[in-house]
PDB file of C-alpha atoms in Angstrom:
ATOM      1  CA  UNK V 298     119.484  95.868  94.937  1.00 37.00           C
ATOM      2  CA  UNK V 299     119.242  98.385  97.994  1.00 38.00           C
ATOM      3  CA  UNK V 300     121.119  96.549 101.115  1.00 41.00           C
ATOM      4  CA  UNK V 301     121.685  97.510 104.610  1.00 39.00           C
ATOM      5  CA  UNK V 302     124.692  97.281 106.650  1.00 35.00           C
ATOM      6  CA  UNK V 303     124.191  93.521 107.223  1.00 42.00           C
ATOM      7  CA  UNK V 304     123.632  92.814 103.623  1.00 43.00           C
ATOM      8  CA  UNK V 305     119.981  91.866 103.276  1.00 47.00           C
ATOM      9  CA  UNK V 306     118.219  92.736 100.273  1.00 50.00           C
ATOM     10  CA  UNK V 307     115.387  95.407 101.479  1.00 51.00           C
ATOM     11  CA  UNK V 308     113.440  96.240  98.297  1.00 54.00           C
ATOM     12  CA  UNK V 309     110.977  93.839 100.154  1.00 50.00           C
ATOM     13  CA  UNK V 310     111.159  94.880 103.547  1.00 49.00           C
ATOM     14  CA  UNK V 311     107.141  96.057 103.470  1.00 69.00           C
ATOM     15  CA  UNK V 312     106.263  92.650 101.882  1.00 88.00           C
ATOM     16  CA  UNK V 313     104.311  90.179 104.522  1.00 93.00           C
ATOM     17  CA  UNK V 314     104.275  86.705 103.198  1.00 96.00           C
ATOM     18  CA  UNK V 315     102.029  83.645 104.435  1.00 98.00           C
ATOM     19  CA  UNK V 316     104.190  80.564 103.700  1.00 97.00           C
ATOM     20  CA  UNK V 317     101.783  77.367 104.152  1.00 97.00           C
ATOM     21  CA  UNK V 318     103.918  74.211 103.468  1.00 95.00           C
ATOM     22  CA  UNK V 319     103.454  70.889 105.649  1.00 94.00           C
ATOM     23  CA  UNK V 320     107.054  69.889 104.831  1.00 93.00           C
ATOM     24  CA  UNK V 321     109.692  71.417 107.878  1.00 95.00           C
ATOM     25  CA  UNK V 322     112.638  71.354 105.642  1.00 93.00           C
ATOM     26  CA  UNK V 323     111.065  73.226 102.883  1.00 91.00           C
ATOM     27  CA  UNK V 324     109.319  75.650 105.182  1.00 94.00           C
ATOM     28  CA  UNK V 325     112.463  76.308 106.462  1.00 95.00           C
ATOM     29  CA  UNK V 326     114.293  76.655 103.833  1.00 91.00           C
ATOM     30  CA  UNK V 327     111.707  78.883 101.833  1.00 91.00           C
ATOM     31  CA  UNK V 328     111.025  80.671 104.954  1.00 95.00           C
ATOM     32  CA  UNK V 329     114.887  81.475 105.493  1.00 94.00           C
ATOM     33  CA  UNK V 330     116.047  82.681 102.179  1.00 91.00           C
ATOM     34  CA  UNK V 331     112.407  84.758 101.727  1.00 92.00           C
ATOM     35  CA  UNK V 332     113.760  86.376 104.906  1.00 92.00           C
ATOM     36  CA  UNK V 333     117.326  86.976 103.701  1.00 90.00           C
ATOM     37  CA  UNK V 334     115.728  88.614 100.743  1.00 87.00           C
ATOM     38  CA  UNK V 335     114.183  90.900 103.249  1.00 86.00           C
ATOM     39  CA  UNK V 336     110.017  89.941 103.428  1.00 90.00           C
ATOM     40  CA  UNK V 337     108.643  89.643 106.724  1.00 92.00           C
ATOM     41  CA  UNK V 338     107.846  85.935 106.507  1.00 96.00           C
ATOM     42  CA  UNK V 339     105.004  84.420 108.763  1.00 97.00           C
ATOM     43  CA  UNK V 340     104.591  80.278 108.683  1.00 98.00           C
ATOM     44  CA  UNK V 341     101.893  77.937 108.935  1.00 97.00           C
ATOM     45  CA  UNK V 342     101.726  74.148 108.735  1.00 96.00           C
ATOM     46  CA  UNK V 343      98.187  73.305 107.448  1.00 96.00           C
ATOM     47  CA  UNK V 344      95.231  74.963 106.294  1.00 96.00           C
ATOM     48  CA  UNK V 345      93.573  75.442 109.885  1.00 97.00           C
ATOM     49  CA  UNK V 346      96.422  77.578 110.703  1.00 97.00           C
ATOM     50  CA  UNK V 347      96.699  79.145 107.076  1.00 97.00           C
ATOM     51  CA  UNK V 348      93.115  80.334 107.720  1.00 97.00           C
ATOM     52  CA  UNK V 349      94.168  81.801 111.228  1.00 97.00           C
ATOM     53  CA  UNK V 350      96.676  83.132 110.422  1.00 97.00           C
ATOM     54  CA  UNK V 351      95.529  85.064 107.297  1.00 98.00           C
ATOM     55  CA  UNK V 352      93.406  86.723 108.984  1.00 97.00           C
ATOM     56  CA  UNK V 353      95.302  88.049 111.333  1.00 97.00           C
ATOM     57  CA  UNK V 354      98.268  89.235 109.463  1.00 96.00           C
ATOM     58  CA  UNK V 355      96.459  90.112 106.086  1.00 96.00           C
ATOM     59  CA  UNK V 356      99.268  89.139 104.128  1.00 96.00           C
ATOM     60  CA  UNK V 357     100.452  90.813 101.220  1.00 94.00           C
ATOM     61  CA  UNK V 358     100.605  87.486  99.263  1.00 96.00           C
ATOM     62  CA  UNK V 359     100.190  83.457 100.593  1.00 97.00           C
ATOM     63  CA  UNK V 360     102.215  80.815  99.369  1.00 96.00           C
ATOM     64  CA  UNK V 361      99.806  77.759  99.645  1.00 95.00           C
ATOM     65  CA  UNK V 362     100.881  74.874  99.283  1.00 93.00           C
ATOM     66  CA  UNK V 363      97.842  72.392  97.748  1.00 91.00           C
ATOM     67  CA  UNK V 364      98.588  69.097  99.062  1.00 89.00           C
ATOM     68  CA  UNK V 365      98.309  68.930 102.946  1.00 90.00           C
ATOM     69  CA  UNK V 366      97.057  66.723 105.676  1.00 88.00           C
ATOM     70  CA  UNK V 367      93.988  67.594 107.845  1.00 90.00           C
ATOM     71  CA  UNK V 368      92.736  70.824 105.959  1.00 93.00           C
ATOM     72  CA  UNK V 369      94.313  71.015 102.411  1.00 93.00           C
ATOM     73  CA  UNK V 370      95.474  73.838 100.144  1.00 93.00           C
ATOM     74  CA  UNK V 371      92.539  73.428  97.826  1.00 92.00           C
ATOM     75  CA  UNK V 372      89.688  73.736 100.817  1.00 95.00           C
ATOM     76  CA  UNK V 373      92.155  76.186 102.582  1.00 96.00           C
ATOM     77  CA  UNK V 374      92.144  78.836  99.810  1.00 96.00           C
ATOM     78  CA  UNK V 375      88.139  78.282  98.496  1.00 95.00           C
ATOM     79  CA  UNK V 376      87.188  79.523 102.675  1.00 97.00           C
ATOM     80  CA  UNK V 377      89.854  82.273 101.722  1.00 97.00           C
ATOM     81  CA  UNK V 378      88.530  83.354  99.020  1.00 96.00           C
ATOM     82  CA  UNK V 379      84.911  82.854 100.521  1.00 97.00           C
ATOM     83  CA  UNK V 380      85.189  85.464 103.449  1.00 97.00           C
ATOM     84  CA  UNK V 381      84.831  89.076 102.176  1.00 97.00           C
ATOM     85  CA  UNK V 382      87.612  89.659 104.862  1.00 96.00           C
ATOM     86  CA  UNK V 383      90.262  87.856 103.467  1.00 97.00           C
ATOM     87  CA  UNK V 384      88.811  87.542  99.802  1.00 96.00           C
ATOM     88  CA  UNK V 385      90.773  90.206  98.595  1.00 95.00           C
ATOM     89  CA  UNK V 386      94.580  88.613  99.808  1.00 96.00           C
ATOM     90  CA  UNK V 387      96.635  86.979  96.655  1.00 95.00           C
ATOM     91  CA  UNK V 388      96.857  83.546  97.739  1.00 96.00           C
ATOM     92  CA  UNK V 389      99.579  81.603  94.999  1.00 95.00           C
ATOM     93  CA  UNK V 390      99.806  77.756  95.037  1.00 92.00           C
ATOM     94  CA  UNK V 391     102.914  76.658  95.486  1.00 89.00           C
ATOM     95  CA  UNK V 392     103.169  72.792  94.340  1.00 84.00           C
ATOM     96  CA  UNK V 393     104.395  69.735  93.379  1.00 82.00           C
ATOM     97  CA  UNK V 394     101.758  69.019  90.979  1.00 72.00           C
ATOM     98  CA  UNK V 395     103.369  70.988  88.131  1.00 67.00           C
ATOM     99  CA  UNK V 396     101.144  69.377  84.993  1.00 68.00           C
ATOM    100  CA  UNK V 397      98.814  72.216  83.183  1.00 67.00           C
ATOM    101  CA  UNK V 398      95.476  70.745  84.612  1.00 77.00           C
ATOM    102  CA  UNK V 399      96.411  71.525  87.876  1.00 78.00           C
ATOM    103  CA  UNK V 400      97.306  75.333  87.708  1.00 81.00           C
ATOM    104  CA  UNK V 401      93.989  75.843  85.643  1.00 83.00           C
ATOM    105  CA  UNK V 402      92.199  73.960  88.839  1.00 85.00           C
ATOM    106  CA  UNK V 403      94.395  75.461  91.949  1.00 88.00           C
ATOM    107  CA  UNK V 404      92.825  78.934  89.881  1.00 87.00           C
ATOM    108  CA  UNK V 405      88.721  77.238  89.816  1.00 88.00           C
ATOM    109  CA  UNK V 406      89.872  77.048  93.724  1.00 89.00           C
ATOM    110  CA  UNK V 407      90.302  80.701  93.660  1.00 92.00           C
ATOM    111  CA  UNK V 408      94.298  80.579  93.966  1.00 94.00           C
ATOM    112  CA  UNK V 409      95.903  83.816  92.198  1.00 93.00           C
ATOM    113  CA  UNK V 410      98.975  81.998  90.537  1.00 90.00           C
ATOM    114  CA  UNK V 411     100.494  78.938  90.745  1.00 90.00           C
ATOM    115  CA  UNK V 412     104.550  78.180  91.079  1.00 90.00           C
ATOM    116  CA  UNK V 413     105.833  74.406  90.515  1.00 87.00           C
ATOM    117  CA  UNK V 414     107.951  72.773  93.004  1.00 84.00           C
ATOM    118  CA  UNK V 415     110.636  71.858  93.559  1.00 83.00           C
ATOM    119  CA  UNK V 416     111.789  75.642  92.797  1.00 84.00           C
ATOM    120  CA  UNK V 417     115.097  76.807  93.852  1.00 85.00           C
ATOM    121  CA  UNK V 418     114.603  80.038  96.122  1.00 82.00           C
ATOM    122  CA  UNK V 419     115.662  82.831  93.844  1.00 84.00           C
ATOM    123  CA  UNK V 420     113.085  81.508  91.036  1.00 87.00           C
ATOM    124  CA  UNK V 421     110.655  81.639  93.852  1.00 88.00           C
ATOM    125  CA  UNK V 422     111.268  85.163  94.449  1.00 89.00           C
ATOM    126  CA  UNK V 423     111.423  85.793  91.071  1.00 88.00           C
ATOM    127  CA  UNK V 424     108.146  84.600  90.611  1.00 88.00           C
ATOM    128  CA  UNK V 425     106.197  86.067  93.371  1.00 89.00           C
ATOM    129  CA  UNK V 426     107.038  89.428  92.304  1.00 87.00           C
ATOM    130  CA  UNK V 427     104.683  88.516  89.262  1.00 88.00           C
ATOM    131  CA  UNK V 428     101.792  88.891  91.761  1.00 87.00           C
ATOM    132  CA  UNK V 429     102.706  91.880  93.993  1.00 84.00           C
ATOM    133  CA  UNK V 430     103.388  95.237  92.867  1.00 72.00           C
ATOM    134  CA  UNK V 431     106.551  96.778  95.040  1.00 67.00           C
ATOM    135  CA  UNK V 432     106.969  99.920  96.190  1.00 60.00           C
ATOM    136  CA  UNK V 433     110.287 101.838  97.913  1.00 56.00           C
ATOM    137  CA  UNK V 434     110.935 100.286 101.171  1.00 55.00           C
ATOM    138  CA  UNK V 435     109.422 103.278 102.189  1.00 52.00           C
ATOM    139  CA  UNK V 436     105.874 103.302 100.727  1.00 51.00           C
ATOM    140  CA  UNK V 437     102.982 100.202 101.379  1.00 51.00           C
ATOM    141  CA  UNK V 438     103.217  97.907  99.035  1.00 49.00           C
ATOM    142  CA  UNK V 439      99.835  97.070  96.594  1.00 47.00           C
ATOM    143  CA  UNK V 440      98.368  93.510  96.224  1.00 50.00           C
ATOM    144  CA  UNK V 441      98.308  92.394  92.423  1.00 50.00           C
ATOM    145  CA  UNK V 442      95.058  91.343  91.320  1.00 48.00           C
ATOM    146  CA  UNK V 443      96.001  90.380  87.396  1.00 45.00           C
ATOM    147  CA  UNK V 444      96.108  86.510  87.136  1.00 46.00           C
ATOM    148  CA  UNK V 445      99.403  85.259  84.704  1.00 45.00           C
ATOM    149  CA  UNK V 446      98.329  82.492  82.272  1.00 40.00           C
TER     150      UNK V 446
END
């Protein structure tokens, strides 16, 4: 993989991520090793400030995590995918609710994909790229619209 002189990965450096996750330590942790692999990585705690915050970064994917206080994941990505303006953004669910049923609803909700956690942060990555094409570090990068079964 391309690095720089500090050793970050920058295939990804166009990449802007929305990671919504209620959890601190998993934010964190998601939020630190998505940057050490060289995305811009923007944060939100709940689906109020998912739905901010989307719009004003237009993301090149969301993480979304389903099951949050206050506004959930579910309601959170249906207003999403709802708003011609941020309709278009690949919104993934990212949760702990890994049996069948629930991919095949977080997808009726309008989500894109859907990873299982817990995921170790290289899987993560892994996965993602399933729903973003990448292009040089050089070049915008092109949202994904294919949903994997």
């Amino acid at each position: 993989m391309p690095e720089t002189d500090s050793g970050r990965n920058t295939l990804f450096r166009r990449l802007n991520i929305l990671l919504v996750e209620d959890y601190d330590d998993a934010r964190e942790m998601y939020r630190d090793y998505l940057e050490f692999s060289g995305f811009s990585v923007h944060t939100a705690r709940d689906g109020h400030e998912a739905l901010e915050k989307a719009r004003s970064v237009m993301p090149d994917l969301i993480l979304m995590d389903l099951s949050m206080p206050g506004l959930d994941g579910w309601e959170a990505t249906r207003r999403l995918k709802a708003d011609p303006a941020t309709s278009s953004l690949v919104v993934v669910a990212l949760s702990a609710h890994a049996l069948a049923a629930e991919g095949e609803r977080a997808r009726q909700a309008g989500c894109d994909g859907f990873i299982a956690k817990p995921c170790l942060p290289h899987d993560l990555v892994e996965q993602m790229l399933a729903y973003v094409t990448v292009q040089p570090a050089d070049d915008q990068p092109r949202r994904q619209r294919s949903r994997r079964s």
